């Protein structure tokens, strides 16, 4: 998954794929064994017909696109009077969906959105989420999903002013932030267990350095994840929210902030020398080439470096270490998914909701895992490079966003810059804290 801001597509160049009985994909080729299967039994089929139009952030050939395609083929086999039209719009879909809707374009299913930007766009799909799940007996669709994803969805709705006891979307294609590590380099340094606390983490870094191995690398796109994760665990999510809201919040002058800078100064001794000049994705490539032992990122990273890392890369993954004495405990994680929703003015809302039910089905999610993607259903294992991500996301109890929800103009213009300078040994923790204090009054 590339950062959305780094990808710019023009509407006129988008490739549209219509999936129908005479579409580009033969329904008989939807499954890995060459057969299209059904999700619903004959007696459970609904009276549905017409077209469902879905604009997706994914591109043809990606594991997520393959899974969505499979769901479409299964859906149309069960509902021959229905047609699913998919436009693979890529990561720029957030920029083009709004104008398309305003222009009267039929779009029934949306993804890759933020509830807060246009909360009126999303249809209440609680009835569908309370229906029986396909492929998992005795549970509803909501109950079939990883609980942390429902929690993330609830949190996003609540922040946008939507009712948190209803569903206006569903979180699919989950991700979780943690440290990817090279098991071979750990073994070379005599490290046998992944660290669970910050103190253990620093000990691992010391062993790697003693073995002449760069412990950590990063680049400009993701370096902020390290200090943000440390500070959020130390100071707590409530204070993080207050700090994001105001540069004059007292927490900015707290001992916890000073401690965070001091710990990043310690960590700087273990960062790869290339970190200071790494431009995305240089840090990821450095890791994939085996030139550094760890890289903090979300679980989508293996797909971004698959060609460089190769099939035999010794992937490992562990949660960001718990900060001793911190406000947040081990279950605090940056976890999320790609939200899918039915447009509130959908021309075919019942068919759109039923199609989403197919996307969430256990069969489709297991197929996604086979293709190398991250499934959202309980009991569906993450595979390959993401295998150990399964344990981390299963242990997650409290949700934060990608950057631990620390976000503001002051954060990006001052805090992040000063933290990055400390991590790359361009300044000291003491000087960075002083700069933070002096600049706060300007925001």
Short mmCIF file of C-alpha atoms in Angstrom, two decimals:
data_model
loop_
_atom_site.label_atom_id
_atom_site.label_comp_id
_atom_site.label_asym_id
_atom_site.label_seq_id
_atom_site.Cartn_x
_atom_site.Cartn_y
_atom_site.Cartn_z
CA UNK A 1 0.00 0.00 0.00
CA UNK A 2 1.58 3.27 -1.08
CA UNK A 3 0.80 6.49 0.68
CA UNK A 4 -2.15 8.17 -1.02
CA UNK A 5 -0.40 11.51 -1.24
CA UNK A 6 2.39 9.93 -3.27
CA UNK A 7 0.07 8.65 -5.95
CA UNK A 8 -1.64 10.97 -8.43
CA UNK A 9 -3.95 9.64 -11.11
CA UNK A 10 -6.08 11.56 -13.58
CA UNK A 11 -9.73 10.60 -13.93
CA UNK A 12 -9.46 10.38 -17.68
CA UNK A 13 -6.81 7.68 -17.43
CA UNK A 14 -8.72 5.38 -15.13
CA UNK A 15 -9.34 1.90 -16.41
CA UNK A 16 -12.89 0.68 -15.93
CA UNK A 17 -13.66 -2.98 -15.72
CA UNK A 18 -17.23 -4.19 -16.00
CA UNK A 19 -17.83 -7.50 -14.34
CA UNK A 20 -20.87 -9.27 -15.75
CA UNK A 21 -21.96 -12.42 -17.43
CA UNK A 22 -19.99 -11.29 -20.49
CA UNK A 23 -17.30 -9.40 -18.55
CA UNK A 24 -13.52 -9.60 -18.71
CA UNK A 25 -13.32 -12.30 -16.05
CA UNK A 26 -14.94 -15.62 -16.75
CA UNK A 27 -16.88 -16.61 -13.64
CA UNK A 28 -15.64 -20.19 -14.08
CA UNK A 29 -12.10 -18.98 -13.30
CA UNK A 30 -12.92 -17.15 -10.07
CA UNK A 31 -11.70 -19.77 -7.67
CA UNK A 32 -8.17 -21.07 -7.24
CA UNK A 33 -9.38 -24.54 -8.23
CA UNK A 34 -11.11 -23.23 -11.34
CA UNK A 35 -14.69 -23.29 -10.04
CA UNK A 36 -17.04 -20.58 -8.86
CA UNK A 37 -18.83 -21.49 -5.66
CA UNK A 38 -21.98 -20.17 -4.02
CA UNK A 39 -22.20 -18.52 -0.64
CA UNK A 40 -25.93 -18.54 0.00
CA UNK A 41 -28.08 -21.64 -0.09
CA UNK A 42 -31.06 -21.57 -2.45
CA UNK A 43 -33.59 -21.08 0.34
CA UNK A 44 -31.71 -18.06 1.67
CA UNK A 45 -31.48 -16.16 -1.59
CA UNK A 46 -33.11 -12.74 -1.71
CA UNK A 47 -35.14 -11.10 -4.45
CA UNK A 48 -32.38 -9.00 -6.00
CA UNK A 49 -31.66 -7.67 -9.46
CA UNK A 50 -29.94 -4.79 -11.20
CA UNK A 51 -26.46 -3.32 -11.21
CA UNK A 52 -24.09 -2.68 -8.28
CA UNK A 53 -21.28 -0.23 -9.03
CA UNK A 54 -18.18 -0.33 -6.84
CA UNK A 55 -15.28 2.10 -7.10
CA UNK A 56 -12.29 0.44 -5.49
CA UNK A 57 -8.94 1.83 -4.35
CA UNK A 58 -7.22 -1.36 -5.48
CA UNK A 59 -5.60 -2.17 -8.81
CA UNK A 60 -6.14 -5.27 -10.91
CA UNK A 61 -3.77 -8.06 -9.92
CA UNK A 62 -3.45 -7.04 -6.26
CA UNK A 63 -4.54 -9.71 -3.76
CA UNK A 64 -7.38 -7.50 -2.55
CA UNK A 65 -8.65 -7.01 -6.10
CA UNK A 66 -8.53 -10.76 -6.70
CA UNK A 67 -10.62 -11.36 -3.57
CA UNK A 68 -13.15 -8.69 -4.51
CA UNK A 69 -13.39 -10.22 -7.97
CA UNK A 70 -14.02 -13.65 -6.46
CA UNK A 71 -16.81 -12.21 -4.32
CA UNK A 72 -18.35 -10.60 -7.40
CA UNK A 73 -18.29 -13.88 -9.33
CA UNK A 74 -19.83 -15.79 -6.42
CA UNK A 75 -22.49 -13.11 -5.97
CA UNK A 76 -23.45 -13.10 -9.64
CA UNK A 77 -23.65 -16.88 -9.75
CA UNK A 78 -26.13 -16.82 -6.88
CA UNK A 79 -27.92 -13.74 -8.25
CA UNK A 80 -27.93 -14.05 -12.07
CA UNK A 81 -30.24 -11.04 -12.36
CA UNK A 82 -27.56 -8.87 -10.78
CA UNK A 83 -24.43 -7.35 -12.29
CA UNK A 84 -21.40 -6.02 -10.43
CA UNK A 85 -19.43 -3.29 -12.16
CA UNK A 86 -16.04 -2.55 -10.62
CA UNK A 87 -13.80 0.38 -11.39
CA UNK A 88 -10.26 -0.22 -10.15
CA UNK A 89 -9.45 3.42 -9.51
CA UNK A 90 -6.24 3.05 -7.50
CA UNK A 91 -5.19 4.97 -4.43
CA UNK A 92 -6.44 8.29 -5.78
CA UNK A 93 -10.07 7.24 -5.38
CA UNK A 94 -10.54 9.57 -2.40
CA UNK A 95 -9.87 12.49 -4.73
CA UNK A 96 -12.19 11.44 -7.54
CA UNK A 97 -15.20 9.86 -5.83
CA UNK A 98 -16.56 13.15 -4.48
CA UNK A 99 -16.71 14.94 -7.85
CA UNK A 100 -18.11 11.79 -9.47
CA UNK A 101 -20.95 11.59 -6.95
CA UNK A 102 -21.69 15.29 -7.35
CA UNK A 103 -21.85 14.73 -11.10
CA UNK A 104 -24.54 12.09 -10.71
CA UNK A 105 -22.34 9.06 -11.36
CA UNK A 106 -23.84 5.80 -10.06
CA UNK A 107 -21.63 4.52 -7.27
CA UNK A 108 -23.15 2.07 -4.81
CA UNK A 109 -20.08 0.98 -2.84
CA UNK A 110 -17.23 3.20 -1.65
CA UNK A 111 -13.95 2.41 0.06
CA UNK A 112 -10.80 4.10 1.42
CA UNK A 113 -12.69 6.96 3.06
CA UNK A 114 -12.73 8.82 6.35
CA UNK A 115 -16.09 9.01 8.11
CA UNK A 116 -15.27 12.51 9.29
CA UNK A 117 -14.93 14.00 5.82
CA UNK A 118 -18.46 13.30 4.56
CA UNK A 119 -20.47 11.38 7.19
CA UNK A 120 -23.69 11.91 5.25
CA UNK A 121 -22.47 9.64 2.45
CA UNK A 122 -22.77 6.35 4.30
CA UNK A 123 -25.85 4.14 4.56
CA UNK A 124 -26.76 2.38 7.80
CA UNK A 125 -25.88 -1.28 7.10
CA UNK A 126 -26.54 -2.59 10.61
CA UNK A 127 -29.21 -4.98 9.32
CA UNK A 128 -26.71 -6.69 7.03
CA UNK A 129 -24.06 -6.88 9.75
CA UNK A 130 -26.59 -8.66 12.00
CA UNK A 131 -27.41 -11.28 9.37
CA UNK A 132 -25.78 -14.75 9.49
CA UNK A 133 -22.21 -14.78 8.20
CA UNK A 134 -21.50 -16.81 5.08
CA UNK A 135 -19.08 -19.63 5.82
CA UNK A 136 -19.18 -19.37 9.63
CA UNK A 137 -22.14 -21.06 11.26
CA UNK A 138 -23.83 -19.62 14.32
CA UNK A 139 -22.38 -16.10 14.08
CA UNK A 140 -23.49 -12.85 12.52
CA UNK A 141 -21.44 -10.98 9.94
CA UNK A 142 -20.26 -8.59 12.66
CA UNK A 143 -19.31 -11.46 14.97
CA UNK A 144 -17.38 -13.19 12.18
CA UNK A 145 -14.91 -10.32 11.97
CA UNK A 146 -11.80 -9.62 14.02
CA UNK A 147 -13.18 -7.77 17.07
CA UNK A 148 -10.52 -5.06 16.87
CA UNK A 149 -11.77 -4.09 13.41
CA UNK A 150 -15.29 -3.54 14.72
CA UNK A 151 -13.77 -1.44 17.48
CA UNK A 152 -11.81 0.61 14.97
CA UNK A 153 -14.95 1.13 12.92
CA UNK A 154 -16.92 2.19 15.99
CA UNK A 155 -14.22 4.63 16.97
CA UNK A 156 -14.14 6.20 13.52
CA UNK A 157 -17.92 6.60 13.48
CA UNK A 158 -17.99 8.11 16.95
CA UNK A 159 -15.31 10.65 16.06
CA UNK A 160 -17.39 11.67 13.03
CA UNK A 161 -20.55 12.13 15.10
CA UNK A 162 -22.23 8.97 13.81
CA UNK A 163 -23.99 6.53 16.11
CA UNK A 164 -21.41 4.09 17.48
CA UNK A 165 -23.98 1.34 18.06
CA UNK A 166 -24.71 1.07 14.35
CA UNK A 167 -22.67 0.18 11.28
CA UNK A 168 -22.18 2.69 8.48
CA UNK A 169 -19.31 0.71 7.02
CA UNK A 170 -17.12 -2.28 7.64
CA UNK A 171 -13.35 -2.43 8.05
CA UNK A 172 -11.76 -4.82 5.56
CA UNK A 173 -8.19 -5.64 4.48
CA UNK A 174 -6.76 -4.97 7.95
CA UNK A 175 -3.32 -3.65 8.84
CA UNK A 176 -1.37 -3.42 12.08
CA UNK A 177 1.80 -1.49 12.91
CA UNK A 178 4.82 -3.24 14.35
CA UNK A 179 8.49 -3.93 13.81
CA UNK A 180 9.36 -6.17 10.89
CA UNK A 181 12.67 -7.85 11.60
CA UNK A 182 15.20 -10.09 9.91
CA UNK A 183 15.34 -13.38 11.82
CA UNK A 184 18.72 -14.30 10.37
CA UNK A 185 20.30 -11.04 11.58
CA UNK A 186 18.74 -11.52 15.00
CA UNK A 187 20.26 -15.01 15.15
CA UNK A 188 23.67 -13.66 14.12
CA UNK A 189 23.51 -11.27 17.07
CA UNK A 190 22.44 -14.01 19.47
CA UNK A 191 18.90 -12.67 19.86
CA UNK A 192 16.46 -15.53 20.35
CA UNK A 193 13.26 -13.76 21.41
CA UNK A 194 11.47 -10.69 20.11
CA UNK A 195 11.39 -7.90 22.72
CA UNK A 196 8.18 -7.07 24.55
CA UNK A 197 9.26 -4.00 26.54
CA UNK A 198 11.23 -0.90 25.62
CA UNK A 199 14.14 -1.96 27.86
CA UNK A 200 14.29 -5.34 26.15
CA UNK A 201 14.14 -3.58 22.79
CA UNK A 202 17.17 -1.43 23.59
CA UNK A 203 19.03 -4.55 24.72
CA UNK A 204 18.32 -6.17 21.36
CA UNK A 205 19.63 -3.04 19.63
CA UNK A 206 22.84 -3.23 21.69
CA UNK A 207 23.38 -6.88 20.71
CA UNK A 208 22.86 -6.08 17.04
CA UNK A 209 25.29 -3.18 17.18
CA UNK A 210 27.88 -5.35 18.93
CA UNK A 211 27.56 -7.76 16.01
CA UNK A 212 28.18 -4.87 13.57
CA UNK A 213 24.59 -4.97 12.34
CA UNK A 214 22.50 -1.84 11.75
CA UNK A 215 19.69 -2.36 14.23
CA UNK A 216 17.07 -0.08 12.68
CA UNK A 217 16.56 1.76 9.45
CA UNK A 218 13.85 4.11 8.30
CA UNK A 219 13.08 6.80 5.74
CA UNK A 220 11.33 10.14 5.63
CA UNK A 221 7.87 8.66 5.04
CA UNK A 222 7.66 6.59 8.21
CA UNK A 223 10.28 7.88 10.66
CA UNK A 224 7.61 9.64 12.71
CA UNK A 225 6.10 6.26 13.65
CA UNK A 226 8.91 5.56 16.12
CA UNK A 227 8.63 8.64 18.38
CA UNK A 228 4.86 8.82 18.06
CA UNK A 229 4.44 5.22 19.19
CA UNK A 230 6.79 5.73 22.12
CA UNK A 231 5.17 8.98 23.27
CA UNK A 232 1.59 7.70 22.89
CA UNK A 233 2.33 4.64 25.02
CA UNK A 234 4.06 6.76 27.64
CA UNK A 235 1.62 9.64 27.92
CA UNK A 236 -1.68 8.02 26.93
CA UNK A 237 -4.23 8.52 24.16
CA UNK A 238 -6.28 11.14 26.05
CA UNK A 239 -3.29 13.45 26.39
CA UNK A 240 -2.31 12.77 22.78
CA UNK A 241 -5.74 14.04 21.71
CA UNK A 242 -5.30 17.21 23.76
CA UNK A 243 -1.81 17.76 22.35
CA UNK A 244 -3.12 17.40 18.81
CA UNK A 245 -5.83 19.93 19.53
CA UNK A 246 -3.52 22.64 20.85
CA UNK A 247 0.20 23.44 20.79
CA UNK A 248 -0.30 25.27 24.09
CA UNK A 249 -1.60 22.20 25.91
CA UNK A 250 0.43 21.71 29.12
CA UNK A 251 1.35 18.16 28.10
CA UNK A 252 3.79 19.58 25.55
CA UNK A 253 5.86 20.90 28.48
CA UNK A 254 5.62 17.65 30.46
CA UNK A 255 8.38 15.39 31.68
CA UNK A 256 6.97 12.65 29.44
CA UNK A 257 7.78 14.69 26.32
CA UNK A 258 11.30 15.28 27.60
CA UNK A 259 11.63 11.55 28.27
CA UNK A 260 10.48 10.71 24.75
CA UNK A 261 13.16 12.95 23.25
CA UNK A 262 15.79 11.48 25.57
CA UNK A 263 14.87 7.91 24.58
CA UNK A 264 14.99 8.79 20.89
CA UNK A 265 18.47 10.20 21.48
CA UNK A 266 19.48 6.83 22.97
CA UNK A 267 17.93 5.04 20.02
CA UNK A 268 19.81 7.20 17.52
CA UNK A 269 23.00 5.27 18.33
CA UNK A 270 21.44 2.18 16.76
CA UNK A 271 19.94 3.75 13.62
CA UNK A 272 21.48 3.00 10.25
CA UNK A 273 23.80 5.81 9.08
CA UNK A 274 21.69 6.01 5.92
CA UNK A 275 18.57 7.00 7.86
CA UNK A 276 19.34 10.72 7.72
CA UNK A 277 19.32 10.75 3.92
CA UNK A 278 16.86 7.94 3.17
CA UNK A 279 14.00 9.09 0.97
CA UNK A 280 11.06 6.72 0.78
CA UNK A 281 11.33 3.86 -0.07
CA UNK A 282 15.10 3.78 0.45
CA UNK A 283 14.79 2.63 4.07
CA UNK A 284 12.45 -0.20 3.16
CA UNK A 285 14.82 -1.31 0.42
CA UNK A 286 17.76 -1.20 2.86
CA UNK A 287 15.84 -3.53 5.15
CA UNK A 288 14.77 -5.83 2.30
CA UNK A 289 18.39 -6.15 1.19
CA UNK A 290 19.38 -7.39 4.64
CA UNK A 291 21.40 -4.27 5.48
CA UNK A 292 19.43 -3.48 8.64
CA UNK A 293 17.63 -5.70 11.13
CA UNK A 294 14.38 -3.81 11.84
CA UNK A 295 11.91 -1.42 10.22
CA UNK A 296 8.75 -0.08 11.89
CA UNK A 297 5.81 -0.09 9.53
CA UNK A 298 2.31 -1.37 8.92
CA UNK A 299 1.66 -4.92 7.80
CA UNK A 300 1.33 -3.86 4.17
CA UNK A 301 5.11 -3.40 3.85
CA UNK A 302 6.04 -6.93 2.64
CA UNK A 303 4.07 -6.43 -0.55
CA UNK A 304 5.94 -3.19 -1.20
CA UNK A 305 9.36 -4.86 -1.03
CA UNK A 306 8.48 -8.35 -2.24
CA UNK A 307 10.60 -8.14 -5.38
CA UNK A 308 13.68 -6.97 -3.47
CA UNK A 309 13.28 -9.29 -0.48
CA UNK A 310 12.58 -12.41 -2.53
CA UNK A 311 10.74 -15.54 -1.49
CA UNK A 312 13.26 -16.69 1.12
CA UNK A 313 13.52 -13.53 3.21
CA UNK A 314 13.44 -14.46 6.94
CA UNK A 315 10.47 -12.31 7.97
CA UNK A 316 9.66 -11.70 11.64
CA UNK A 317 7.21 -9.28 13.25
CA UNK A 318 6.56 -8.02 16.77
CA UNK A 319 4.38 -5.35 18.36
CA UNK A 320 5.85 -2.00 19.28
CA UNK A 321 7.31 -2.63 22.75
CA UNK A 322 5.39 -1.67 25.85
CA UNK A 323 6.88 1.39 27.54
CA UNK A 324 7.51 0.65 31.20
CA UNK A 325 5.42 2.90 33.45
CA UNK A 326 3.46 4.18 30.47
CA UNK A 327 -0.24 4.98 30.40
CA UNK A 328 -0.98 2.49 27.60
CA UNK A 329 -0.44 -1.24 28.06
CA UNK A 330 0.56 -4.01 25.67
CA UNK A 331 -2.84 -4.19 23.94
CA UNK A 332 -2.51 -0.65 22.57
CA UNK A 333 -1.89 -0.87 18.81
CA UNK A 334 -2.14 1.09 15.63
CA UNK A 335 -4.72 -1.03 13.83
CA UNK A 336 -7.10 -0.32 11.03
CA UNK A 337 -8.57 -1.46 7.79
CA UNK A 338 -9.92 -0.17 4.51
CA UNK A 339 -13.52 0.81 5.22
CA UNK A 340 -16.16 -0.31 2.72
CA UNK A 341 -19.59 1.30 2.75
CA UNK A 342 -22.81 1.54 0.77
CA UNK A 343 -23.48 5.04 -0.54
CA UNK A 344 -26.45 6.63 1.21
CA UNK A 345 -28.00 7.50 -2.18
CA UNK A 346 -27.24 4.13 -3.75
CA UNK A 347 -29.49 3.18 -6.65
CA UNK A 348 -29.45 -0.46 -5.55
CA UNK A 349 -28.81 -0.49 -1.77
CA UNK A 350 -30.14 -3.98 -0.97
CA UNK A 351 -28.03 -5.65 -3.63
CA UNK A 352 -25.02 -3.55 -2.57
CA UNK A 353 -25.37 -4.68 1.04
CA UNK A 354 -25.68 -8.31 -0.01
CA UNK A 355 -22.56 -8.00 -2.17
CA UNK A 356 -20.63 -6.66 0.84
CA UNK A 357 -21.80 -9.74 2.74
CA UNK A 358 -20.08 -11.86 0.10
CA UNK A 359 -16.86 -9.84 0.35
CA UNK A 360 -16.85 -10.50 4.12
CA UNK A 361 -17.55 -14.23 3.70
CA UNK A 362 -15.05 -16.70 5.11
CA UNK A 363 -14.43 -18.25 1.71
CA UNK A 364 -13.48 -14.94 0.14
CA UNK A 365 -11.34 -13.93 3.11
CA UNK A 366 -9.50 -17.27 3.09
CA UNK A 367 -8.93 -16.83 -0.64
CA UNK A 368 -7.50 -13.37 0.08
CA UNK A 369 -5.05 -14.99 2.50
CA UNK A 370 -4.04 -17.52 -0.17
CA UNK A 371 -3.32 -14.62 -2.52
CA UNK A 372 -1.05 -13.02 0.09
CA UNK A 373 -3.48 -10.47 1.51
CA UNK A 374 -4.67 -9.86 5.06
CA UNK A 375 -8.08 -11.40 5.87
CA UNK A 376 -10.55 -9.77 8.24
CA UNK A 377 -12.46 -12.80 9.53
CA UNK A 378 -11.88 -14.70 12.75
CA UNK A 379 -9.93 -17.90 12.14
CA UNK A 380 -8.47 -16.81 8.79
CA UNK A 381 -4.68 -16.95 9.05
CA UNK A 382 -2.38 -14.32 7.64
CA UNK A 383 0.22 -16.06 5.52
CA UNK A 384 3.78 -15.68 4.27
CA UNK A 385 5.65 -12.59 5.42
CA UNK A 386 2.61 -11.49 7.46
CA UNK A 387 2.20 -14.73 9.43
CA UNK A 388 3.34 -13.25 12.75
CA UNK A 389 1.12 -10.19 12.27
CA UNK A 390 -1.81 -12.47 13.13
CA UNK A 391 -0.76 -12.73 16.78
CA UNK A 392 -0.21 -8.99 17.12
CA UNK A 393 -3.58 -7.99 15.71
CA UNK A 394 -5.33 -10.71 17.74
CA UNK A 395 -3.81 -9.28 20.94
CA UNK A 396 -4.84 -5.70 20.13
CA UNK A 397 -7.32 -4.26 22.60
CA UNK A 398 -7.15 -0.50 22.09
CA UNK A 399 -7.03 1.20 18.71
CA UNK A 400 -5.03 4.14 17.48
CA UNK A 401 -4.47 5.51 13.99
CA UNK A 402 -1.34 5.04 11.93
CA UNK A 403 0.55 7.84 13.71
CA UNK A 404 -1.08 7.15 17.08
CA UNK A 405 -3.50 10.03 16.37
CA UNK A 406 -0.83 12.66 17.04
CA UNK A 407 -1.52 15.11 14.25
CA UNK A 408 -1.58 18.89 13.81
CA UNK A 409 0.28 21.66 12.03
CA UNK A 410 2.50 22.05 15.09
CA UNK A 411 3.22 18.33 15.15
CA UNK A 412 4.25 18.17 11.49
CA UNK A 413 6.10 21.48 11.38
CA UNK A 414 7.95 21.30 14.70
CA UNK A 415 7.63 18.11 16.77
CA UNK A 416 8.22 15.66 13.92
CA UNK A 417 11.11 17.64 12.47
CA UNK A 418 12.85 17.95 15.84
CA UNK A 419 12.30 14.26 16.60
CA UNK A 420 13.73 13.25 13.23
CA UNK A 421 16.78 15.43 13.85
CA UNK A 422 17.32 13.71 17.20
CA UNK A 423 16.93 10.23 15.68
CA UNK A 424 19.51 11.06 13.01
CA UNK A 425 21.92 12.71 15.47
CA UNK A 426 21.55 16.16 13.93
CA UNK A 427 20.64 17.66 17.30
CA UNK A 428 20.36 16.68 20.95
CA UNK A 429 17.25 15.94 22.97
CA UNK A 430 17.88 19.02 25.13
CA UNK A 431 18.11 21.37 22.13
CA UNK A 432 15.05 19.77 20.51
CA UNK A 433 12.93 20.29 23.63
CA UNK A 434 14.06 23.90 23.77
CA UNK A 435 13.07 24.40 20.13
CA UNK A 436 9.71 22.79 20.77
CA UNK A 437 9.02 25.18 23.65
CA UNK A 438 10.08 28.29 21.76
CA UNK A 439 8.03 27.45 18.63
CA UNK A 440 4.80 26.44 20.40
CA UNK A 441 3.59 30.03 20.75
CA UNK A 442 3.48 30.41 16.96
CA UNK A 443 0.75 27.77 16.56
#
